[in-house]
Each structure stands twice: as structure tokens, then as C-alpha cells.
Amino acid sequence: AQSVTQPDIHITVSEGASLELRCNYSYGATPYLFWYVQSPGQGLQLLLKYFSGDTLVQGIKGFEAEFKRSQSSFNLRKPSVHWSDAAEYFCAVEVRSNDYKLSFGAGTTVTVRA
Amino acid sequence: DVKVTQSSRYLVKRTGEKVFLECVQDMDHENMFWYRQDPGLGLRLIYFSYDVKMKEKGDIPEGYSVSREKKERFSLILESASTNQTSMYLCASRTPGIQRGYTFGSGTRLTVV
């Protein structure tokens, strides 16, 4: 069965420090991968996506993610975190069987301390 | 850009009521989805639709049904609401092709009392 795992439920990081959020997937074919962010009380916003080509993907708000096929991973990074990055982050995989659907990880909550 | 609109931001319903959650997209997309979001569980797929009158069960369809009579509108129905259906419900629409992606509505916070 296809699945998406975000191993870290909660991460606390200091403002200005780097951030890395982990995502592992279990899926037979080459996946289409997404990272979304949800700020408190807000909807889901797409940060970036990977379909093919260059395995390092740039997104909005200074985020990037790297696809590693050998590790079945799609980790999200940001070199220097701002207080406004405090949010919940979701990794998702587009699953293709009879049709398309998006399967999500359980999410990682990021707290930013001053 | 795609706009996905959920008709209600907050709803409070009584146990046993029939509840309708409405979702509308403005790009003539074929694929639409209903998810529920609960702390620690992420987003779980309830139902999805790939065309008018076509629907498929997601991972947690029990207690729910859906309706898609027009391409732009996808409704989630709780036949007899129960307290364990208190949750945040999110609708999404899929953009195909090169611009492939999923756009989400702002969500409906449903409380069943």
C-alpha cells in the first residue's frame, strides 16, 4: 500500500537557524511529490512540487526540497527560518491507479523561537 | 488561478442531522476531492470524483456520501451526523497537465453536538 511518512511530529527551531523536514514515501512508481504549508487558522498553501527532472526543487518563501529516489525521500529545507514560518507542513504524494488522488503524511508542526 | 470555494467556514449540527458541505471550483476541473483533517492524522481522503456523477471511495468513506451533479460542484453528505465526525473538512480540485497541482478550499470546521 502506498504511504507517506513524516517522522517528526514537532520541530522547534530558533529564528535564523536552518530547518529540514523529512518525508519518506512508499510507492511503486515514480511519484509526483508536493509540500504544503498550513499556518494557524489558514488553508493549505503549496510550497513546491516535484514531477521530474532536476531533483532539487525551489519553492516559495525560500524553501527547497530534494528528491532522492534511492532513499524514497523528499525532504524540505530552508536555510534561515523566520518567525512567520511557524506552521504545520504536509508532504503529499500523488497516487495514480484508476485515477489520481493525493495522499498526505501526518504533518510536522514547526515552532520558531526568538 | 483556480478558486475553490467552500460554502461554510463554521457549522454546528446536532447528532443525527443530515449535513451537506458544498464545494465549488471555477476551472471546469474533472477531479475533485473531499478530505478531513484531524490533529496528528494529517489529511485523510473521504471521497473523490473524476467526472460528473462519477465517484470513488477514499480511505475513510464510512458515514459519508457525495454528489456531483455538475462539474463545478462537489458535495459531501453526512447522512446522520455523529460526534466522531467533528472535524475540519477540506475540498480540493486538481489541475491537470503541465500545471498539475491541487488547490484547496479554506475548509469547513464542523462541530457535531
PDB file of C-alpha atoms in Angstrom:
ATOM      1  CA  ALA A   1       0.000   0.000   0.000  1.00  0.00           C
ATOM      2  CA  GLN A   2       1.146   3.474  -0.759  1.00  0.00           C
ATOM      3  CA  SER A   3       2.038   5.661   2.209  1.00  0.00           C
ATOM      4  CA  VAL A   4       3.697   8.901   3.173  1.00  0.00           C
ATOM      5  CA  THR A   5       5.680   9.182   6.398  1.00  0.00           C
ATOM      6  CA  GLN A   6       6.739  12.337   8.142  1.00  0.00           C
ATOM      7  CA  PRO A   7       8.852  11.037  11.031  1.00  0.00           C
ATOM      8  CA  ASP A   8       8.902  14.260  13.033  1.00  0.00           C
ATOM      9  CA  ILE A   9       5.636  15.299  14.652  1.00  0.00           C
ATOM     10  CA  HIS A  10       7.026  18.532  16.072  1.00  0.00           C
ATOM     11  CA  ILE A  11      10.207  20.518  15.476  1.00  0.00           C
ATOM     12  CA  THR A  12      11.373  23.594  17.356  1.00  0.00           C
ATOM     13  CA  VAL A  13      13.934  25.827  15.687  1.00  0.00           C
ATOM     14  CA  SER A  14      15.475  29.187  16.519  1.00  0.00           C
ATOM     15  CA  GLU A  15      14.837  32.126  14.257  1.00  0.00           C
ATOM     16  CA  GLY A  16      17.663  32.380  11.729  1.00  0.00           C
ATOM     17  CA  ALA A  17      18.602  28.721  12.052  1.00  0.00           C
ATOM     18  CA  SER A  18      18.222  26.189   9.273  1.00  0.00           C
ATOM     19  CA  LEU A  19      15.263  23.848   9.010  1.00  0.00           C
ATOM     20  CA  GLU A  20      14.882  20.413   7.479  1.00  0.00           C
ATOM     21  CA  LEU A  21      11.646  18.452   7.426  1.00  0.00           C
ATOM     22  CA  ARG A  22      11.734  14.822   6.466  1.00  0.00           C
ATOM     23  CA  CYS A  23       9.364  12.963   4.181  1.00  0.00           C
ATOM     24  CA  ASN A  24       9.531   9.348   3.068  1.00  0.00           C
ATOM     25  CA  TYR A  25       7.137   7.649   0.713  1.00  0.00           C
ATOM     26  CA  SER A  26       6.286   4.128  -0.192  1.00  0.00           C
ATOM     27  CA  TYR A  27       5.112   3.904  -3.754  1.00  0.00           C
ATOM     28  CA  GLY A  28       5.905   1.593  -6.634  1.00  0.00           C
ATOM     29  CA  ALA A  29       6.260   4.071  -9.464  1.00  0.00           C
ATOM     30  CA  THR A  30       7.972   7.426  -9.784  1.00  0.00           C
ATOM     31  CA  PRO A  31       5.806   9.682  -7.688  1.00  0.00           C
ATOM     32  CA  TYR A  32       4.630  13.215  -8.056  1.00  0.00           C
ATOM     33  CA  LEU A  33       5.505  14.916  -4.765  1.00  0.00           C
ATOM     34  CA  PHE A  34       4.262  18.034  -3.026  1.00  0.00           C
ATOM     35  CA  TRP A  35       4.898  20.065   0.091  1.00  0.00           C
ATOM     36  CA  TYR A  36       2.115  22.184   1.568  1.00  0.00           C
ATOM     37  CA  VAL A  37       2.115  24.605   4.475  1.00  0.00           C
ATOM     38  CA  GLN A  38      -0.795  25.490   6.728  1.00  0.00           C
ATOM     39  CA  SER A  39      -0.491  28.481   9.021  1.00  0.00           C
ATOM     40  CA  PRO A  40      -2.777  28.598  12.069  1.00  0.00           C
ATOM     41  CA  GLY A  41      -6.370  29.174  11.003  1.00  0.00           C
ATOM     42  CA  GLN A  42      -5.432  29.204   7.339  1.00  0.00           C
ATOM     43  CA  GLY A  43      -5.903  26.907   4.376  1.00  0.00           C
ATOM     44  CA  LEU A  44      -3.271  24.785   2.660  1.00  0.00           C
ATOM     45  CA  GLN A  45      -0.735  26.596   0.524  1.00  0.00           C
ATOM     46  CA  LEU A  46       1.511  24.853  -1.979  1.00  0.00           C
ATOM     47  CA  LEU A  47       5.209  25.405  -1.271  1.00  0.00           C
ATOM     48  CA  LEU A  48       6.683  23.355  -4.105  1.00  0.00           C
ATOM     49  CA  LYS A  49       6.250  20.241  -6.186  1.00  0.00           C
ATOM     50  CA  TYR A  50       8.380  17.687  -7.999  1.00  0.00           C
ATOM     51  CA  PHE A  51       7.389  15.832 -11.118  1.00  0.00           C
ATOM     52  CA  SER A  52      10.624  15.037 -12.957  1.00  0.00           C
ATOM     53  CA  GLY A  53      13.985  16.489 -13.964  1.00  0.00           C
ATOM     54  CA  ASP A  54      16.250  18.321 -11.563  1.00  0.00           C
ATOM     55  CA  THR A  55      15.927  16.650  -8.183  1.00  0.00           C
ATOM     56  CA  LEU A  56      16.438  19.906  -6.283  1.00  0.00           C
ATOM     57  CA  VAL A  57      13.262  21.942  -6.435  1.00  0.00           C
ATOM     58  CA  GLN A  58      12.869  25.580  -5.459  1.00  0.00           C
ATOM     59  CA  GLY A  59       9.640  26.801  -3.969  1.00  0.00           C
ATOM     60  CA  ILE A  60       8.079  29.868  -2.480  1.00  0.00           C
ATOM     61  CA  LYS A  61       9.113  31.600   0.766  1.00  0.00           C
ATOM     62  CA  GLY A  62      12.743  30.479   0.361  1.00  0.00           C
ATOM     63  CA  PHE A  63      12.020  26.753   0.665  1.00  0.00           C
ATOM     64  CA  GLU A  64      13.611  23.999  -1.374  1.00  0.00           C
ATOM     65  CA  ALA A  65      13.252  20.235  -1.460  1.00  0.00           C
ATOM     66  CA  GLU A  66      15.405  17.411  -2.746  1.00  0.00           C
ATOM     67  CA  PHE A  67      14.081  14.219  -4.270  1.00  0.00           C
ATOM     68  CA  LYS A  68      16.222  11.155  -3.593  1.00  0.00           C
ATOM     69  CA  ARG A  69      14.934   8.106  -5.371  1.00  0.00           C
ATOM     70  CA  SER A  70      17.363   5.728  -3.649  1.00  0.00           C
ATOM     71  CA  GLN A  71      16.082   6.793  -0.233  1.00  0.00           C
ATOM     72  CA  SER A  72      12.444   7.304  -1.252  1.00  0.00           C
ATOM     73  CA  SER A  73      12.675  10.733   0.324  1.00  0.00           C
ATOM     74  CA  PHE A  74      11.602  14.273  -0.448  1.00  0.00           C
ATOM     75  CA  ASN A  75      12.959  16.446   2.355  1.00  0.00           C
ATOM     76  CA  LEU A  76      12.102  20.108   2.706  1.00  0.00           C
ATOM     77  CA  ARG A  77      14.721  22.669   3.704  1.00  0.00           C
ATOM     78  CA  LYS A  78      15.100  26.325   4.463  1.00  0.00           C
ATOM     79  CA  PRO A  79      18.495  27.891   5.202  1.00  0.00           C
ATOM     80  CA  SER A  80      17.276  30.577   7.603  1.00  0.00           C
ATOM     81  CA  VAL A  81      13.920  30.380   9.339  1.00  0.00           C
ATOM     82  CA  HIS A  82      11.721  33.415  10.018  1.00  0.00           C
ATOM     83  CA  TRP A  83       9.145  33.634  12.804  1.00  0.00           C
ATOM     84  CA  SER A  84       6.415  33.589  10.134  1.00  0.00           C
ATOM     85  CA  ASP A  85       7.476  30.049   9.153  1.00  0.00           C
ATOM     86  CA  ALA A  86       5.792  28.684  12.268  1.00  0.00           C
ATOM     87  CA  ALA A  87       3.122  26.427  10.796  1.00  0.00           C
ATOM     88  CA  GLU A  88       2.218  22.862  10.016  1.00  0.00           C
ATOM     89  CA  TYR A  89       3.885  21.289   6.996  1.00  0.00           C
ATOM     90  CA  PHE A  90       2.481  18.410   4.964  1.00  0.00           C
ATOM     91  CA  CYS A  91       4.203  16.189   2.472  1.00  0.00           C
ATOM     92  CA  ALA A  92       1.956  14.597  -0.146  1.00  0.00           C
ATOM     93  CA  VAL A  93       2.249  12.082  -2.949  1.00  0.00           C
ATOM     94  CA  GLU A  94       0.038  11.891  -5.981  1.00  0.00           C
ATOM     95  CA  VAL A  95      -1.082   8.311  -6.357  1.00  0.00           C
ATOM     96  CA  ARG A  96      -2.118   7.072  -9.753  1.00  0.00           C
ATOM     97  CA  SER A  97      -4.196   3.933 -10.021  1.00  0.00           C
ATOM     98  CA  ASN A  98      -7.541   4.093 -11.775  1.00  0.00           C
ATOM     99  CA  ASP A  99      -7.362   7.825 -11.337  1.00  0.00           C
ATOM    100  CA  TYR A 100      -5.485  10.476  -9.449  1.00  0.00           C
ATOM    101  CA  LYS A 101      -5.562  11.252  -5.755  1.00  0.00           C
ATOM    102  CA  LEU A 102      -3.316  12.941  -3.244  1.00  0.00           C
ATOM    103  CA  SER A 103      -2.101  11.026  -0.204  1.00  0.00           C
ATOM    104  CA  PHE A 104      -0.765  13.013   2.758  1.00  0.00           C
ATOM    105  CA  GLY A 105       1.641  12.470   5.598  1.00  0.00           C
ATOM    106  CA  ALA A 106       0.511  13.214   9.147  1.00  0.00           C
ATOM    107  CA  GLY A 107       2.259  16.582   9.156  1.00  0.00           C
ATOM    108  CA  THR A 108       5.093  18.257  11.056  1.00  0.00           C
ATOM    109  CA  THR A 109       4.424  21.233  13.297  1.00  0.00           C
ATOM    110  CA  VAL A 110       7.207  23.806  13.315  1.00  0.00           C
ATOM    111  CA  THR A 111       7.653  26.163  16.237  1.00  0.00           C
ATOM    112  CA  VAL A 112      10.046  29.096  15.843  1.00  0.00           C
ATOM    113  CA  ARG A 113      11.612  30.578  18.977  1.00  0.00           C
ATOM    114  CA  ALA A 114      13.076  34.042  19.116  1.00  0.00           C
TER     115      ALA A 114
ATOM    116  CA  ASP B   1      -5.633  30.725 -10.743  1.00  0.00           C
ATOM    117  CA  VAL B   2      -8.127  28.148  -9.591  1.00  0.00           C
ATOM    118  CA  LYS B   3     -10.580  29.203  -6.954  1.00  0.00           C
ATOM    119  CA  VAL B   4     -12.104  26.554  -4.689  1.00  0.00           C
ATOM    120  CA  THR B   5     -14.918  27.820  -2.504  1.00  0.00           C
ATOM    121  CA  GLN B   6     -16.453  26.029   0.440  1.00  0.00           C
ATOM    122  CA  SER B   7     -19.805  27.455   1.347  1.00  0.00           C
ATOM    123  CA  SER B   8     -19.433  27.462   5.124  1.00  0.00           C
ATOM    124  CA  ARG B   9     -16.449  28.259   7.308  1.00  0.00           C
ATOM    125  CA  TYR B  10     -18.044  27.019  10.532  1.00  0.00           C
ATOM    126  CA  LEU B  11     -21.002  24.707  11.107  1.00  0.00           C
ATOM    127  CA  VAL B  12     -22.588  23.351  14.253  1.00  0.00           C
ATOM    128  CA  LYS B  13     -25.001  20.457  13.826  1.00  0.00           C
ATOM    129  CA  ARG B  14     -26.830  18.079  16.114  1.00  0.00           C
ATOM    130  CA  THR B  15     -26.270  14.335  16.273  1.00  0.00           C
ATOM    131  CA  GLY B  16     -28.456  12.568  13.732  1.00  0.00           C
ATOM    132  CA  GLU B  17     -28.874  15.552  11.421  1.00  0.00           C
ATOM    133  CA  LYS B  18     -28.224  15.258   7.711  1.00  0.00           C
ATOM    134  CA  VAL B  19     -25.410  17.626   6.809  1.00  0.00           C
ATOM    135  CA  PHE B  20     -24.406  18.993   3.423  1.00  0.00           C
ATOM    136  CA  LEU B  21     -20.982  20.504   2.767  1.00  0.00           C
ATOM    137  CA  GLU B  22     -20.676  22.283  -0.537  1.00  0.00           C
ATOM    138  CA  CYS B  23     -17.615  22.921  -2.683  1.00  0.00           C
ATOM    139  CA  VAL B  24     -17.368  24.813  -5.952  1.00  0.00           C
ATOM    140  CA  GLN B  25     -14.411  25.244  -8.328  1.00  0.00           C
ATOM    141  CA  ASP B  26     -14.242  27.663 -11.219  1.00  0.00           C
ATOM    142  CA  MET B  27     -11.927  25.939 -13.733  1.00  0.00           C
ATOM    143  CA  ASP B  28     -14.005  23.090 -15.169  1.00  0.00           C
ATOM    144  CA  HIS B  29     -11.744  20.540 -13.493  1.00  0.00           C
ATOM    145  CA  GLU B  30     -12.651  16.889 -13.692  1.00  0.00           C
ATOM    146  CA  ASN B  31     -11.065  15.725 -10.434  1.00  0.00           C
ATOM    147  CA  MET B  32     -12.370  16.913  -7.069  1.00  0.00           C
ATOM    148  CA  PHE B  33     -11.761  15.609  -3.571  1.00  0.00           C
ATOM    149  CA  TRP B  34     -13.028  15.707  -0.003  1.00  0.00           C
ATOM    150  CA  TYR B  35     -10.622  15.313   2.908  1.00  0.00           C
ATOM    151  CA  ARG B  36     -10.984  15.550   6.640  1.00  0.00           C
ATOM    152  CA  GLN B  37      -8.175  16.906   8.779  1.00  0.00           C
ATOM    153  CA  ASP B  38      -7.611  15.843  12.379  1.00  0.00           C
ATOM    154  CA  PRO B  39      -4.657  16.621  14.661  1.00  0.00           C
ATOM    155  CA  GLY B  40      -1.911  14.055  14.344  1.00  0.00           C
ATOM    156  CA  LEU B  41      -3.586  12.302  11.418  1.00  0.00           C
ATOM    157  CA  GLY B  42      -2.976  14.758   8.603  1.00  0.00           C
ATOM    158  CA  LEU B  43      -5.482  14.848   5.779  1.00  0.00           C
ATOM    159  CA  ARG B  44      -7.408  11.699   5.032  1.00  0.00           C
ATOM    160  CA  LEU B  45      -9.304  11.190   1.806  1.00  0.00           C
ATOM    161  CA  ILE B  46     -13.029  10.587   2.200  1.00  0.00           C
ATOM    162  CA  TYR B  47     -14.281  10.533  -1.393  1.00  0.00           C
ATOM    163  CA  PHE B  48     -13.208  11.790  -4.771  1.00  0.00           C
ATOM    164  CA  SER B  49     -14.788  12.311  -8.141  1.00  0.00           C
ATOM    165  CA  TYR B  50     -13.275  12.238 -11.621  1.00  0.00           C
ATOM    166  CA  ASP B  51     -16.302  13.450 -13.563  1.00  0.00           C
ATOM    167  CA  VAL B  52     -19.948  14.348 -13.249  1.00  0.00           C
ATOM    168  CA  LYS B  53     -21.880  11.601 -11.467  1.00  0.00           C
ATOM    169  CA  MET B  54     -18.655   9.602 -11.050  1.00  0.00           C
ATOM    170  CA  LYS B  55     -17.283   8.979  -7.581  1.00  0.00           C
ATOM    171  CA  GLU B  56     -14.871   6.718  -5.773  1.00  0.00           C
ATOM    172  CA  LYS B  57     -14.364   5.915  -2.125  1.00  0.00           C
ATOM    173  CA  GLY B  58     -11.257   7.180  -0.470  1.00  0.00           C
ATOM    174  CA  ASP B  59      -9.634   5.840   2.657  1.00  0.00           C
ATOM    175  CA  ILE B  60     -12.380   6.684   5.162  1.00  0.00           C
ATOM    176  CA  PRO B  61     -15.761   6.756   3.372  1.00  0.00           C
ATOM    177  CA  GLU B  62     -17.859   5.253   6.173  1.00  0.00           C
ATOM    178  CA  GLY B  63     -20.656   7.562   7.270  1.00  0.00           C
ATOM    179  CA  TYR B  64     -20.292   9.817   4.230  1.00  0.00           C
ATOM    180  CA  SER B  65     -21.655  10.057   0.721  1.00  0.00           C
ATOM    181  CA  VAL B  66     -21.087  12.529  -2.107  1.00  0.00           C
ATOM    182  CA  SER B  67     -22.908  14.084  -5.008  1.00  0.00           C
ATOM    183  CA  ARG B  68     -21.602  15.563  -8.235  1.00  0.00           C
ATOM    184  CA  GLU B  69     -24.422  16.645 -10.493  1.00  0.00           C
ATOM    185  CA  LYS B  70     -22.456  19.450 -12.159  1.00  0.00           C
ATOM    186  CA  LYS B  71     -18.756  19.548 -12.895  1.00  0.00           C
ATOM    187  CA  GLU B  72     -18.090  22.637 -10.808  1.00  0.00           C
ATOM    188  CA  ARG B  73     -19.823  21.423  -7.642  1.00  0.00           C
ATOM    189  CA  PHE B  74     -18.914  18.538  -5.355  1.00  0.00           C
ATOM    190  CA  SER B  75     -20.995  17.980  -2.235  1.00  0.00           C
ATOM    191  CA  LEU B  76     -20.161  15.927   0.839  1.00  0.00           C
ATOM    192  CA  ILE B  77     -23.112  14.484   2.727  1.00  0.00           C
ATOM    193  CA  LEU B  78     -23.203  13.216   6.281  1.00  0.00           C
ATOM    194  CA  GLU B  79     -26.341  11.086   6.276  1.00  0.00           C
ATOM    195  CA  SER B  80     -26.668  11.042  10.062  1.00  0.00           C
ATOM    196  CA  ALA B  81     -24.063  13.191  11.769  1.00  0.00           C
ATOM    197  CA  SER B  82     -22.223  11.765  14.747  1.00  0.00           C
ATOM    198  CA  THR B  83     -19.853  13.363  17.228  1.00  0.00           C
ATOM    199  CA  ASN B  84     -16.874  11.495  15.779  1.00  0.00           C
ATOM    200  CA  GLN B  85     -17.417  13.402  12.547  1.00  0.00           C
ATOM    201  CA  THR B  86     -16.474  16.645  14.270  1.00  0.00           C
ATOM    202  CA  SER B  87     -13.522  17.755  12.186  1.00  0.00           C
ATOM    203  CA  MET B  88     -12.122  20.156   9.625  1.00  0.00           C
ATOM    204  CA  TYR B  89     -13.280  19.280   6.100  1.00  0.00           C
ATOM    205  CA  LEU B  90     -11.261  20.364   3.093  1.00  0.00           C
ATOM    206  CA  CYS B  91     -12.276  20.259  -0.537  1.00  0.00           C
ATOM    207  CA  ALA B  92      -9.719  20.192  -3.363  1.00  0.00           C
ATOM    208  CA  SER B  93      -9.669  20.426  -7.124  1.00  0.00           C
ATOM    209  CA  ARG B  94      -6.945  19.040  -9.394  1.00  0.00           C
ATOM    210  CA  THR B  95      -5.323  20.964 -12.202  1.00  0.00           C
ATOM    211  CA  PRO B  96      -4.114  18.533 -14.886  1.00  0.00           C
ATOM    212  CA  GLY B  97      -1.258  18.754 -17.344  1.00  0.00           C
ATOM    213  CA  ILE B  98       1.903  20.809 -17.098  1.00  0.00           C
ATOM    214  CA  GLN B  99       0.458  22.995 -14.367  1.00  0.00           C
ATOM    215  CA  ARG B 100      -0.504  19.895 -12.393  1.00  0.00           C
ATOM    216  CA  GLY B 101      -1.447  20.610  -8.819  1.00  0.00           C
ATOM    217  CA  TYR B 102      -4.149  20.564  -6.203  1.00  0.00           C
ATOM    218  CA  THR B 103      -5.941  23.661  -4.933  1.00  0.00           C
ATOM    219  CA  PHE B 104      -7.715  23.544  -1.610  1.00  0.00           C
ATOM    220  CA  GLY B 105     -10.645  25.448  -0.235  1.00  0.00           C
ATOM    221  CA  SER B 106     -10.317  27.257   3.069  1.00  0.00           C
ATOM    222  CA  GLY B 107     -12.105  24.471   4.920  1.00  0.00           C
ATOM    223  CA  THR B 108     -15.274  23.934   6.908  1.00  0.00           C
ATOM    224  CA  ARG B 109     -14.949  23.421  10.647  1.00  0.00           C
ATOM    225  CA  LEU B 110     -17.842  21.105  11.543  1.00  0.00           C
ATOM    226  CA  THR B 111     -18.863  20.517  15.135  1.00  0.00           C
ATOM    227  CA  VAL B 112     -21.451  17.838  15.874  1.00  0.00           C
ATOM    228  CA  VAL B 113     -23.051  18.153  19.287  1.00  0.00           C
TER     229      VAL B 113
END
